[in-house]
Each structure stands twice: as structure tokens, then as C-alpha cells.
mmCIF file of C-alpha atoms in Angstrom:
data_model
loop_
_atom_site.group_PDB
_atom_site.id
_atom_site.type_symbol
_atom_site.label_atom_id
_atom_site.label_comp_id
_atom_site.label_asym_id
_atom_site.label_seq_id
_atom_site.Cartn_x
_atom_site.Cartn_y
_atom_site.Cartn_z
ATOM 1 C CA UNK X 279 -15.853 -43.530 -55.160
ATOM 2 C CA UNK X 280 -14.336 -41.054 -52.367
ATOM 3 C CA UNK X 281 -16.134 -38.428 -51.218
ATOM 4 C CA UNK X 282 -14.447 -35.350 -50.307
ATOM 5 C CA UNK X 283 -14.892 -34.579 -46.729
ATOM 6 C CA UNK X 284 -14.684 -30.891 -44.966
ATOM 7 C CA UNK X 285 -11.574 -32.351 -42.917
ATOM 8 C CA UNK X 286 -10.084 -36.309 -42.605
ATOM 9 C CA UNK X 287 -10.641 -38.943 -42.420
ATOM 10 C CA UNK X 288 -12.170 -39.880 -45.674
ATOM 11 C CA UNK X 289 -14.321 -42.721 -45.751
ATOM 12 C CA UNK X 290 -15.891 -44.649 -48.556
ATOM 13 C CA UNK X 291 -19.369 -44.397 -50.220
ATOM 14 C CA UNK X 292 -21.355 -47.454 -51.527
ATOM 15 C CA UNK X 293 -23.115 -46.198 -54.530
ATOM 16 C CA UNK X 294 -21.405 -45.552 -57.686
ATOM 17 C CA UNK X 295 -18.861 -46.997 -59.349
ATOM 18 C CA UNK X 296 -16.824 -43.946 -61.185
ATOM 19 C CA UNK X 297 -16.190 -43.980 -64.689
ATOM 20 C CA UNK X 298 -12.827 -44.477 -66.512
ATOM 21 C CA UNK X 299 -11.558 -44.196 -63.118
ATOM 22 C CA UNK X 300 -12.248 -40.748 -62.722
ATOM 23 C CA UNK X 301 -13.549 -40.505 -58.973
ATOM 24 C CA UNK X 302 -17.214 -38.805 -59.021
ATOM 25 C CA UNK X 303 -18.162 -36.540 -55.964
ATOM 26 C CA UNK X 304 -21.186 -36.784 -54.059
ATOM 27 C CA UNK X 305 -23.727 -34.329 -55.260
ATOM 28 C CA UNK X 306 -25.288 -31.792 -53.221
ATOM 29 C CA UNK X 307 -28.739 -29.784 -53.403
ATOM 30 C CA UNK X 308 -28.274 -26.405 -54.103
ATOM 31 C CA UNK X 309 -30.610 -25.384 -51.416
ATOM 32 C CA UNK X 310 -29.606 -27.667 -48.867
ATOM 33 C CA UNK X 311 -25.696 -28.921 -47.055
ATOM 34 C CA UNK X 312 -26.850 -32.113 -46.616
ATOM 35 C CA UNK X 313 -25.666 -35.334 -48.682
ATOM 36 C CA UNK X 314 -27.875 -36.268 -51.659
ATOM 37 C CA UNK X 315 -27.583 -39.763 -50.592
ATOM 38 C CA UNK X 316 -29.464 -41.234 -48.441
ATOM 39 C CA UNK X 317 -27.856 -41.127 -44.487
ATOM 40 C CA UNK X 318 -28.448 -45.050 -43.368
ATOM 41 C CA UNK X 319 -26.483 -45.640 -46.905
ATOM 42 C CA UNK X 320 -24.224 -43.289 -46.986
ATOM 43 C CA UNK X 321 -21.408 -44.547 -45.503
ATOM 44 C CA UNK X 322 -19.646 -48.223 -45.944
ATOM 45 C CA UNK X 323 -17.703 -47.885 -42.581
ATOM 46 C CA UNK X 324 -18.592 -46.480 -38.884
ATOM 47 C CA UNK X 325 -17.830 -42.862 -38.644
ATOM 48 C CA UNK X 326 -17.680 -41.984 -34.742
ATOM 49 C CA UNK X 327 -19.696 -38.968 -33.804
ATOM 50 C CA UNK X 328 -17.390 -35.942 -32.659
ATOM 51 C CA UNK X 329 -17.909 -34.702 -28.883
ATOM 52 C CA UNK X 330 -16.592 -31.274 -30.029
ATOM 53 C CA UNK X 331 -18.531 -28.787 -32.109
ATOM 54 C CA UNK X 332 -17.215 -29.723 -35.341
ATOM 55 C CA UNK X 333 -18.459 -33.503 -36.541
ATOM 56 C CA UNK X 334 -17.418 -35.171 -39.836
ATOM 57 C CA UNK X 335 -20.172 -35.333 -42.007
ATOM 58 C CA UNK X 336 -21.883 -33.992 -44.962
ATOM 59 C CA UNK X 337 -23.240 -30.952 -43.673
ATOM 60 C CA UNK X 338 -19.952 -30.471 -41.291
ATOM 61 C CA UNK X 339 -18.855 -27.106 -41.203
ATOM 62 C CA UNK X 340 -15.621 -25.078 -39.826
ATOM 63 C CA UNK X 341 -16.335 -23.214 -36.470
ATOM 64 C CA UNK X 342 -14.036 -20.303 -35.702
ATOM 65 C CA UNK X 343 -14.147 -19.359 -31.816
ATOM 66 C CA UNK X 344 -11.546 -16.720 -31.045
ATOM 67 C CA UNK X 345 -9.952 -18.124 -28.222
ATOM 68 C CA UNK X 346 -10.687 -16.086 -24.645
ATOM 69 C CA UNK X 347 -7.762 -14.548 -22.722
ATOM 70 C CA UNK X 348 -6.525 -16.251 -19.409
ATOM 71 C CA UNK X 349 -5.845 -14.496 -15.945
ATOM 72 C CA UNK X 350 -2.444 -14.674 -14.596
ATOM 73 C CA UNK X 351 -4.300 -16.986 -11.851
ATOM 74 C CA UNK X 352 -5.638 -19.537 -14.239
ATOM 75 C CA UNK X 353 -2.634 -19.758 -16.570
ATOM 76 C CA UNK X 354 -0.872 -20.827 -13.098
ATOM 77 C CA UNK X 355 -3.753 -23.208 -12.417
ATOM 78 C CA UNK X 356 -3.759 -24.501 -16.339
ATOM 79 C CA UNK X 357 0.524 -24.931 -15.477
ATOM 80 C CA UNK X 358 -0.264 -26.593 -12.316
ATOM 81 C CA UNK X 359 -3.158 -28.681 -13.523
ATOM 82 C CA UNK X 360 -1.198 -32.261 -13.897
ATOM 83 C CA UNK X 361 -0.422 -32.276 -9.884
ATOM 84 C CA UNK X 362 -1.132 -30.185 -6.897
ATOM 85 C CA UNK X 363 -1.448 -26.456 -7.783
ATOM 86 C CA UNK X 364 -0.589 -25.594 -4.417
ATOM 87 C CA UNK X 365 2.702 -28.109 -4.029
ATOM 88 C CA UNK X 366 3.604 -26.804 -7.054
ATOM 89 C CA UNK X 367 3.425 -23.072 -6.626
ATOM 90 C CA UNK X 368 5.218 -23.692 -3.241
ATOM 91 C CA UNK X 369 7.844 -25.522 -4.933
ATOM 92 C CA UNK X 370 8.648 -22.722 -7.280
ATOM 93 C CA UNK X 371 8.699 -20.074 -4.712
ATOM 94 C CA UNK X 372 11.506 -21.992 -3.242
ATOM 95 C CA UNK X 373 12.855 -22.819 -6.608
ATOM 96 C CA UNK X 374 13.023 -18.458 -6.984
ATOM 97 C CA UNK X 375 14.465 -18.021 -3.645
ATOM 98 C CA UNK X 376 17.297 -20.464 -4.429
ATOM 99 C CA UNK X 377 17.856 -18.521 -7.933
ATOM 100 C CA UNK X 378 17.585 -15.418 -5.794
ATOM 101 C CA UNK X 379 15.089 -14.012 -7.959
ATOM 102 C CA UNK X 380 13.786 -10.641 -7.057
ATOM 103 C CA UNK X 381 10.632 -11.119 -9.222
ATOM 104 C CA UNK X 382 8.195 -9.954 -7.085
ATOM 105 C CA UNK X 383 5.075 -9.819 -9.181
ATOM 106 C CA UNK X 384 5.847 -13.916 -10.284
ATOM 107 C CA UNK X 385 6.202 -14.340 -6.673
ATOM 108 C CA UNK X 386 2.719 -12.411 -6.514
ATOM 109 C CA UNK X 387 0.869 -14.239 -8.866
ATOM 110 C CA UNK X 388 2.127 -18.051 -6.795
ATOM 111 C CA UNK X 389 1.091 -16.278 -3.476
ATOM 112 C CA UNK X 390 -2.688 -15.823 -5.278
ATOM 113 C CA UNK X 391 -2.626 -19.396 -6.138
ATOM 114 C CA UNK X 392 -1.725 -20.353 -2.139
ATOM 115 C CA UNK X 393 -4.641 -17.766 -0.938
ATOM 116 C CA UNK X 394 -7.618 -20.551 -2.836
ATOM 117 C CA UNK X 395 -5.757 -23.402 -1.399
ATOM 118 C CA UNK X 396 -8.634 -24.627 1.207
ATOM 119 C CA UNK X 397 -6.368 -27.794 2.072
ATOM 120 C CA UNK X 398 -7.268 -29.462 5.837
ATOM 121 C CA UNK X 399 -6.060 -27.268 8.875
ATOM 122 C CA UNK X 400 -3.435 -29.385 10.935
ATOM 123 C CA UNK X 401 -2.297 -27.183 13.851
ATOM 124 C CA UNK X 402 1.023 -28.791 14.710
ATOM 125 C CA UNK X 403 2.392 -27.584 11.257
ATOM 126 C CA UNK X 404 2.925 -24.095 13.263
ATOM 127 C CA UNK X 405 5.298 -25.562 14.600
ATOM 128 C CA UNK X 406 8.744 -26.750 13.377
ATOM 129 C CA UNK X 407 10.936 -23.649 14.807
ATOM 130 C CA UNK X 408 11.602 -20.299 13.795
ATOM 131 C CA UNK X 409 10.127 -19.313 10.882
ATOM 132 C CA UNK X 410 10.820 -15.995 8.686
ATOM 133 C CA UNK X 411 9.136 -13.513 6.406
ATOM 134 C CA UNK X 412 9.892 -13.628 2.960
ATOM 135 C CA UNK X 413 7.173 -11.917 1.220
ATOM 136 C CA UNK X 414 4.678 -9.648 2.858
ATOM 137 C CA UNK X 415 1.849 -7.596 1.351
ATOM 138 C CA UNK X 416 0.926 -4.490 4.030
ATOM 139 C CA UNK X 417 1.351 -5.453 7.691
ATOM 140 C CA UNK X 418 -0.075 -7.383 9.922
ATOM 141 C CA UNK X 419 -0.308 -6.500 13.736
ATOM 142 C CA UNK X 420 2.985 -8.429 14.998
ATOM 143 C CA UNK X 421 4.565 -6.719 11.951
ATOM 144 C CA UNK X 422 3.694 -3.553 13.087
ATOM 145 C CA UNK X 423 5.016 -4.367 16.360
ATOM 146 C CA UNK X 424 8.212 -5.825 15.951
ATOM 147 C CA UNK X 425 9.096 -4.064 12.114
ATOM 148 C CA UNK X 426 7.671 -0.793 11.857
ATOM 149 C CA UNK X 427 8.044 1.072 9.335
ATOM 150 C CA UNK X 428 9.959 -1.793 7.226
ATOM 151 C CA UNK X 429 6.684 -3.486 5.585
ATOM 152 C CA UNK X 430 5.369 -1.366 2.731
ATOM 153 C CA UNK X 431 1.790 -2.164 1.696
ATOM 154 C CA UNK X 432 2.690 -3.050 -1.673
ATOM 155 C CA UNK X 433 3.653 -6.754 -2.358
ATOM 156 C CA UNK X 434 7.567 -6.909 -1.457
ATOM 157 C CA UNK X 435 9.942 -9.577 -1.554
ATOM 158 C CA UNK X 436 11.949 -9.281 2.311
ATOM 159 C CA UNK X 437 14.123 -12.360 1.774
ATOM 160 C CA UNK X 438 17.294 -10.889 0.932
ATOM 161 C CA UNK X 439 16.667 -7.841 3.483
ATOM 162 C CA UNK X 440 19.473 -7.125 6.158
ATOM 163 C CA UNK X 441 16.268 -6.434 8.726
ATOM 164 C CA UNK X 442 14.601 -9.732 9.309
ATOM 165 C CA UNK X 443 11.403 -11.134 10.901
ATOM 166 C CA UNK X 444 10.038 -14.183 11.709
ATOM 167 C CA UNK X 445 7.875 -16.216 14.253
ATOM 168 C CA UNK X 446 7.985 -18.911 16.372
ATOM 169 C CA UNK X 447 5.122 -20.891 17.445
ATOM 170 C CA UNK X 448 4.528 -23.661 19.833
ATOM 171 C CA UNK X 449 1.039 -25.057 19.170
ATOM 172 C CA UNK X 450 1.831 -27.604 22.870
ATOM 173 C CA UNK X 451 1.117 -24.261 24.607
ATOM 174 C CA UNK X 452 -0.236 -21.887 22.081
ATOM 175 C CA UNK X 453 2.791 -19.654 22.624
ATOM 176 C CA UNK X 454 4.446 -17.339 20.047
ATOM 177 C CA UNK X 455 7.663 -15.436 19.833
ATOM 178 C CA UNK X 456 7.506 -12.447 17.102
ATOM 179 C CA UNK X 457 11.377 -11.316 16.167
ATOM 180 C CA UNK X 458 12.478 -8.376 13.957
ATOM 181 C CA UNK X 459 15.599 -6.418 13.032
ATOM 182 C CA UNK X 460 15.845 -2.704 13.224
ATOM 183 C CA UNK X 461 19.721 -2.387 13.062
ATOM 184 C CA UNK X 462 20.658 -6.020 11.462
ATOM 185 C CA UNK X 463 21.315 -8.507 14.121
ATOM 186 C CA UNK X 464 22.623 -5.714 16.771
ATOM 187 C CA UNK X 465 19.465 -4.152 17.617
ATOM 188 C CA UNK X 466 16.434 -6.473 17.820
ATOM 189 C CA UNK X 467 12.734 -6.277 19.012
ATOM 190 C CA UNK X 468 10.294 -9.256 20.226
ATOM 191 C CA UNK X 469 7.528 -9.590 21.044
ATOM 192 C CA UNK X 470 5.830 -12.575 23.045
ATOM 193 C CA UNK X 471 1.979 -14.037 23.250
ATOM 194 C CA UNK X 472 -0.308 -16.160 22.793
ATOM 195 C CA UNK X 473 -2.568 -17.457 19.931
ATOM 196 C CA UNK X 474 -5.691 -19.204 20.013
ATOM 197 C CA UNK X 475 -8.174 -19.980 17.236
ATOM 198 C CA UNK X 476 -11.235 -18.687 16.616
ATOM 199 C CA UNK X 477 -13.751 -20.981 14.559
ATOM 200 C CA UNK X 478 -14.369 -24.659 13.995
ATOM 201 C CA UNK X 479 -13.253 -24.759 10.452
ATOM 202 C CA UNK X 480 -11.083 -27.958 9.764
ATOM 203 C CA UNK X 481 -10.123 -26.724 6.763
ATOM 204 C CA UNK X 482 -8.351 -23.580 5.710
ATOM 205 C CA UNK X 483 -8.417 -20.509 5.705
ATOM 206 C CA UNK X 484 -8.298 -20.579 9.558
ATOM 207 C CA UNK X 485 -9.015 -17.756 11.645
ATOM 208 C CA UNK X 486 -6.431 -17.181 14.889
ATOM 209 C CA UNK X 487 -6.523 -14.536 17.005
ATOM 210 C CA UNK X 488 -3.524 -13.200 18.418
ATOM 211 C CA UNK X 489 -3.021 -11.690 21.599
ATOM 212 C CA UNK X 490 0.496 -9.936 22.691
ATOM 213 C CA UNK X 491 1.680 -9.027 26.537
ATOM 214 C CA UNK X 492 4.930 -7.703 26.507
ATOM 215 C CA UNK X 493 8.483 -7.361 24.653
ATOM 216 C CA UNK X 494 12.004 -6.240 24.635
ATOM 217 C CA UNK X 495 14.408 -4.432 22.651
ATOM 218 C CA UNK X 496 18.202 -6.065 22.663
ATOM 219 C CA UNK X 497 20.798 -3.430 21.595
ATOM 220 C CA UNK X 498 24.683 -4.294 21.441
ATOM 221 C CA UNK X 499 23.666 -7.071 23.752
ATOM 222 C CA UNK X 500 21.591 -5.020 26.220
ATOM 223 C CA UNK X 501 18.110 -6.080 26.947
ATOM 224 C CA UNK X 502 15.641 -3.433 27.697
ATOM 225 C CA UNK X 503 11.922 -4.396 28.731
ATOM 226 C CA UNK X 504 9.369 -2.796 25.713
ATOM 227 C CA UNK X 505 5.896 -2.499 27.733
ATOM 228 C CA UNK X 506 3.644 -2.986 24.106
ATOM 229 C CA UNK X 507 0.479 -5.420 24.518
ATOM 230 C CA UNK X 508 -2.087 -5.747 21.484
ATOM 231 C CA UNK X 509 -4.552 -8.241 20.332
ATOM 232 C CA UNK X 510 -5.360 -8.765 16.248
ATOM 233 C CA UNK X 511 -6.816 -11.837 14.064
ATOM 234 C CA UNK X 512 -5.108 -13.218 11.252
ATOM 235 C CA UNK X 513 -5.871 -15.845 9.077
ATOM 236 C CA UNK X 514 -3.864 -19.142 8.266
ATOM 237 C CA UNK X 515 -4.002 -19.548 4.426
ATOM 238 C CA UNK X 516 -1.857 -22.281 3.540
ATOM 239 C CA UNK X 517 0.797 -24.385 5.392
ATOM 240 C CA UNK X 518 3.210 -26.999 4.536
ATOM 241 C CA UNK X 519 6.904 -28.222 6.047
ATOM 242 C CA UNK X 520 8.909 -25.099 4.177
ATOM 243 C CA UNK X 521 6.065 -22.433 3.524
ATOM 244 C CA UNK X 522 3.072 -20.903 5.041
ATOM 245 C CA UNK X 523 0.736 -17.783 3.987
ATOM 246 C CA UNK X 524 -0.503 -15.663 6.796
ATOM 247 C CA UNK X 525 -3.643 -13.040 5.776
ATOM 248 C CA UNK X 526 -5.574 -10.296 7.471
ATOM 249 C CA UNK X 527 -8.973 -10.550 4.784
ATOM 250 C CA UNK X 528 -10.294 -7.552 6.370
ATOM 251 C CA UNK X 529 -6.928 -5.180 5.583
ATOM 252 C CA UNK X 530 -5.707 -7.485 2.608
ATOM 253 C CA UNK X 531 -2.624 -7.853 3.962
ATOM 254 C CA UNK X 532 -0.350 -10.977 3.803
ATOM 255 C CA UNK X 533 2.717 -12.580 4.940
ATOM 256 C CA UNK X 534 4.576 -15.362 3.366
ATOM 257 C CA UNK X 535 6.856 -17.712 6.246
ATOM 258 C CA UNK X 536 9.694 -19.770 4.968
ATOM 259 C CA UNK X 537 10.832 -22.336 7.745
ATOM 260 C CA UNK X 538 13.964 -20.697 8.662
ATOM 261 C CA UNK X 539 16.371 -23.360 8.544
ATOM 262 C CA UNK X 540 15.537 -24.473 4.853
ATOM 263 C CA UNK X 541 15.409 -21.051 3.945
ATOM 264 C CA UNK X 542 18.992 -20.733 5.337
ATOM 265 C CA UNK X 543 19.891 -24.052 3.175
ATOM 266 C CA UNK X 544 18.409 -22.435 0.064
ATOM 267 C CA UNK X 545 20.176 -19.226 0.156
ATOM 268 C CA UNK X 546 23.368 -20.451 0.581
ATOM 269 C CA UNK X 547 23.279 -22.467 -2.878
ATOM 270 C CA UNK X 548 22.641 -19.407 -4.294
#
């Protein structure tokens, strides 16, 4: 006979035969769920125990669990979760920059994801050129330098901006060039230093501390000397060949780098 089961598969039982070909149904005690046979008869092949709460047997019976609400964070991480989250939220923030998306709070969320990343420190990828700001969260003490008044402390998308900034490191001599706009490409400000870092962490986040001497203003071609000098600490986040995430943890501020040249290719296949 077949025994109807709370869910498939069916499987056969080895005890009576049914009559006229009617197929008779296992009985069960009123007072009990389980089977009225006995268990190390029951069944005449192997049923494979469930690893989930709901197994296949007599006394099987339908759990409901009402499903629990993901954070914009893990639904990224339960996207990413075949590869690299990190690769992969870098590759999208490129993928939005070459759409020219001015999503800002998707850009947000992909920044959060690059702020766990924890991935090995490697020094030289400072390097590689100018790089500039696309995305910046507050301001951090070169910003403030060479931009004020541009960076808002709410998270802003600066790619598309007429008023640029960017760095340039060079990890051979720990030397670093801070550039910004404050009348499009006619009147600049920079700002030069040095960096050094701080701890002995070989993986990231990476404390550097930051120390500028001097600067200049260039206006219409002009170059005047700017006597500013400062010294902050940032934090290196995340790093790869086309993006890197900058942080002051103590003011919660952040700035997103895009290596300036591939951020140049990108926007012009917009």
C-alpha cells in the first residue's frame, strides 16, 4: 500500500496488501503523531534523514518561520557571496560611474561593503599617479585644505563636479601632492607633504598620518606661495589598481579615490 506522506517523496510500506485494490492508509493513534507501525518495519526503502527542520516521516510536521529582514549591507554581501564582495562592489562603482549614475545612496551602501574589507596592506598600491575624489563623506584634513567649503558632510557623489581633487602619492619617498579646484582648472590650490604610517598592522584598515608643510595657489597661470602646514591621521580602508577608500574613524568621514586616468577612460564612454 502507499502511505500518504506530509510532503514527497512517497515511499512504500511492507505490511498490508489493500483490498480490491483500494489503497489502505496507515493508521494513526488518536493520542499520538507517530506511525502505528512499527519504525524498523516501516519502511521498504532508505528514507535519508533531512538536515533542515522539517524531516519526512510519520510524525513530520510543516514549520512556518517568517523569514527575517536583511540590511542593505548583507543583501550586498548575500549579491556578492559567489566571488569577492569587495572586487565586486568595486567593480560596480565603476560600472555606475561609466553609466554616470548619480545614485548616491547605491554608491553608499558599496562604499559600506569596502569599509569591512580587511584585505592585506601593500603600500606601493598608493602609488600609480594622480588619483581623484569621487565620493566623499565629510572632510578629511587635506580636503579641508585644498577644497574648502566644497565637501559637505553628507555622503556626495564629486565625480561629475567642475571643482576637482585628488592626490598623488609616492610611497619611494613617502611624498604626497594634495590638488583641488576652486575656479575649475583656472584657479587651483596644493598642497605638499609627507605621509608615514603609524602601526604594524599588515592588514587593513591602516592607520597613516599625514603631515603638510606648505602650498600654493595658481590663478590664470600665476603661482602664489600659500604658507598652510597641518598634520592629521587617516585611515587606508581598501585599495586596489582603480579604487581606494580613505577614512577618518574618529570624525566618520570618508573619501573614495578613483585612479585618475581610468576614471578619465570611464567617463568618456559615457
Amino acid at each position: 500500500m502507499y502511505i500518504a506522506m506530509p510532503g514527497p517523496p512517497q515511499d512504500i510500506c511492507c505490511h498490508a496488501m489493500p483490498a480490491a485494490g483500494v489503497p489502505v492508509r496507515a493508521k494513526r493513534s488518536a493520542k499520538s503523531t507517530e506511525c502505528s507501525f512499527p519504525k524498523h518495519q516501516h519502511f521498504s526503502g532508505k528514507l535519508q534523514p533531512n538536515n533542515r527542520r522539517r524531516s519526512w516521516g510519520c510524525s513530520a510536521q510543516k514549520t512556518h518561520v517568517k523569514p527575517v529582514a536583511a540590511s542593505p549591507i548583507q543583501q550586498l554581501q548575500q549579491i556578492f557571496s559567489r566571488g569577492s564582495p569587495y572586487k565586486s562592489a568595486s567593480q560596480e562603482m565603476q560600472s555606475m560611474i561609466r553609466e554616470g549614475s548619480d545614485d548616491a545612496e547605491r554608491f553608499s551602501q558599496l562604499v559600506d561593503v569596502l569599509l569591512d574589507s580587511e584585505l592585506p596592506f601593500k603600500e606601493a598600491s598608493l602609488g600609480n599617479g594622480e588619483w581623484q575624489v569621487v565620493y566623499t563623506r565629510g572632510a578629511l584634513l587635506w580636503q579641508q585644505l585644498t577644497s574648502p567649503g566644497q565637501v559637505k558632510s553628507a555622503g556626495r557623489l564629486s565625480y561629475k563636479s567642475q571643482r576637482k581633487a585628488g592626490q598623488d602619492f609616492s610611497p619611494s619617498d613617502r611624498t604626497v601632492l594634495n590638488k583641488g579646484d576652486l575656479l575649475g582648472s583656472q584657479v587651483t590650490v596644493a598642497a605638499q607633504g609627507t605621509y608615514e604610517p603609524q602601526d604594524s598592522n599588515t592588514n587593513l584598515p591602516k592607520l597613516v598620518k599625514a603631515n603638510i608643510s606648505g602650498g600654493q595657489i595658481t590663478a590664470w597661470g600665476r603661482k602664489i606661495p600659500l604658507p598652510i602646514s597641518g598634520t592629521g591621521f587617516f585611515s587606508v580602508m581598501y585599495v586596489d589598481d582603480t579604487i581606494r577608500v580613505f577614512s577618518d574613524q574618529k570624525k566618520g568621514t570618508v573619501s573614495v579615490q578613483m585612479q585618475a586616468d581610468k576614471l578619465r577612460q570611464l567617463t568618456s564612454e559615457q
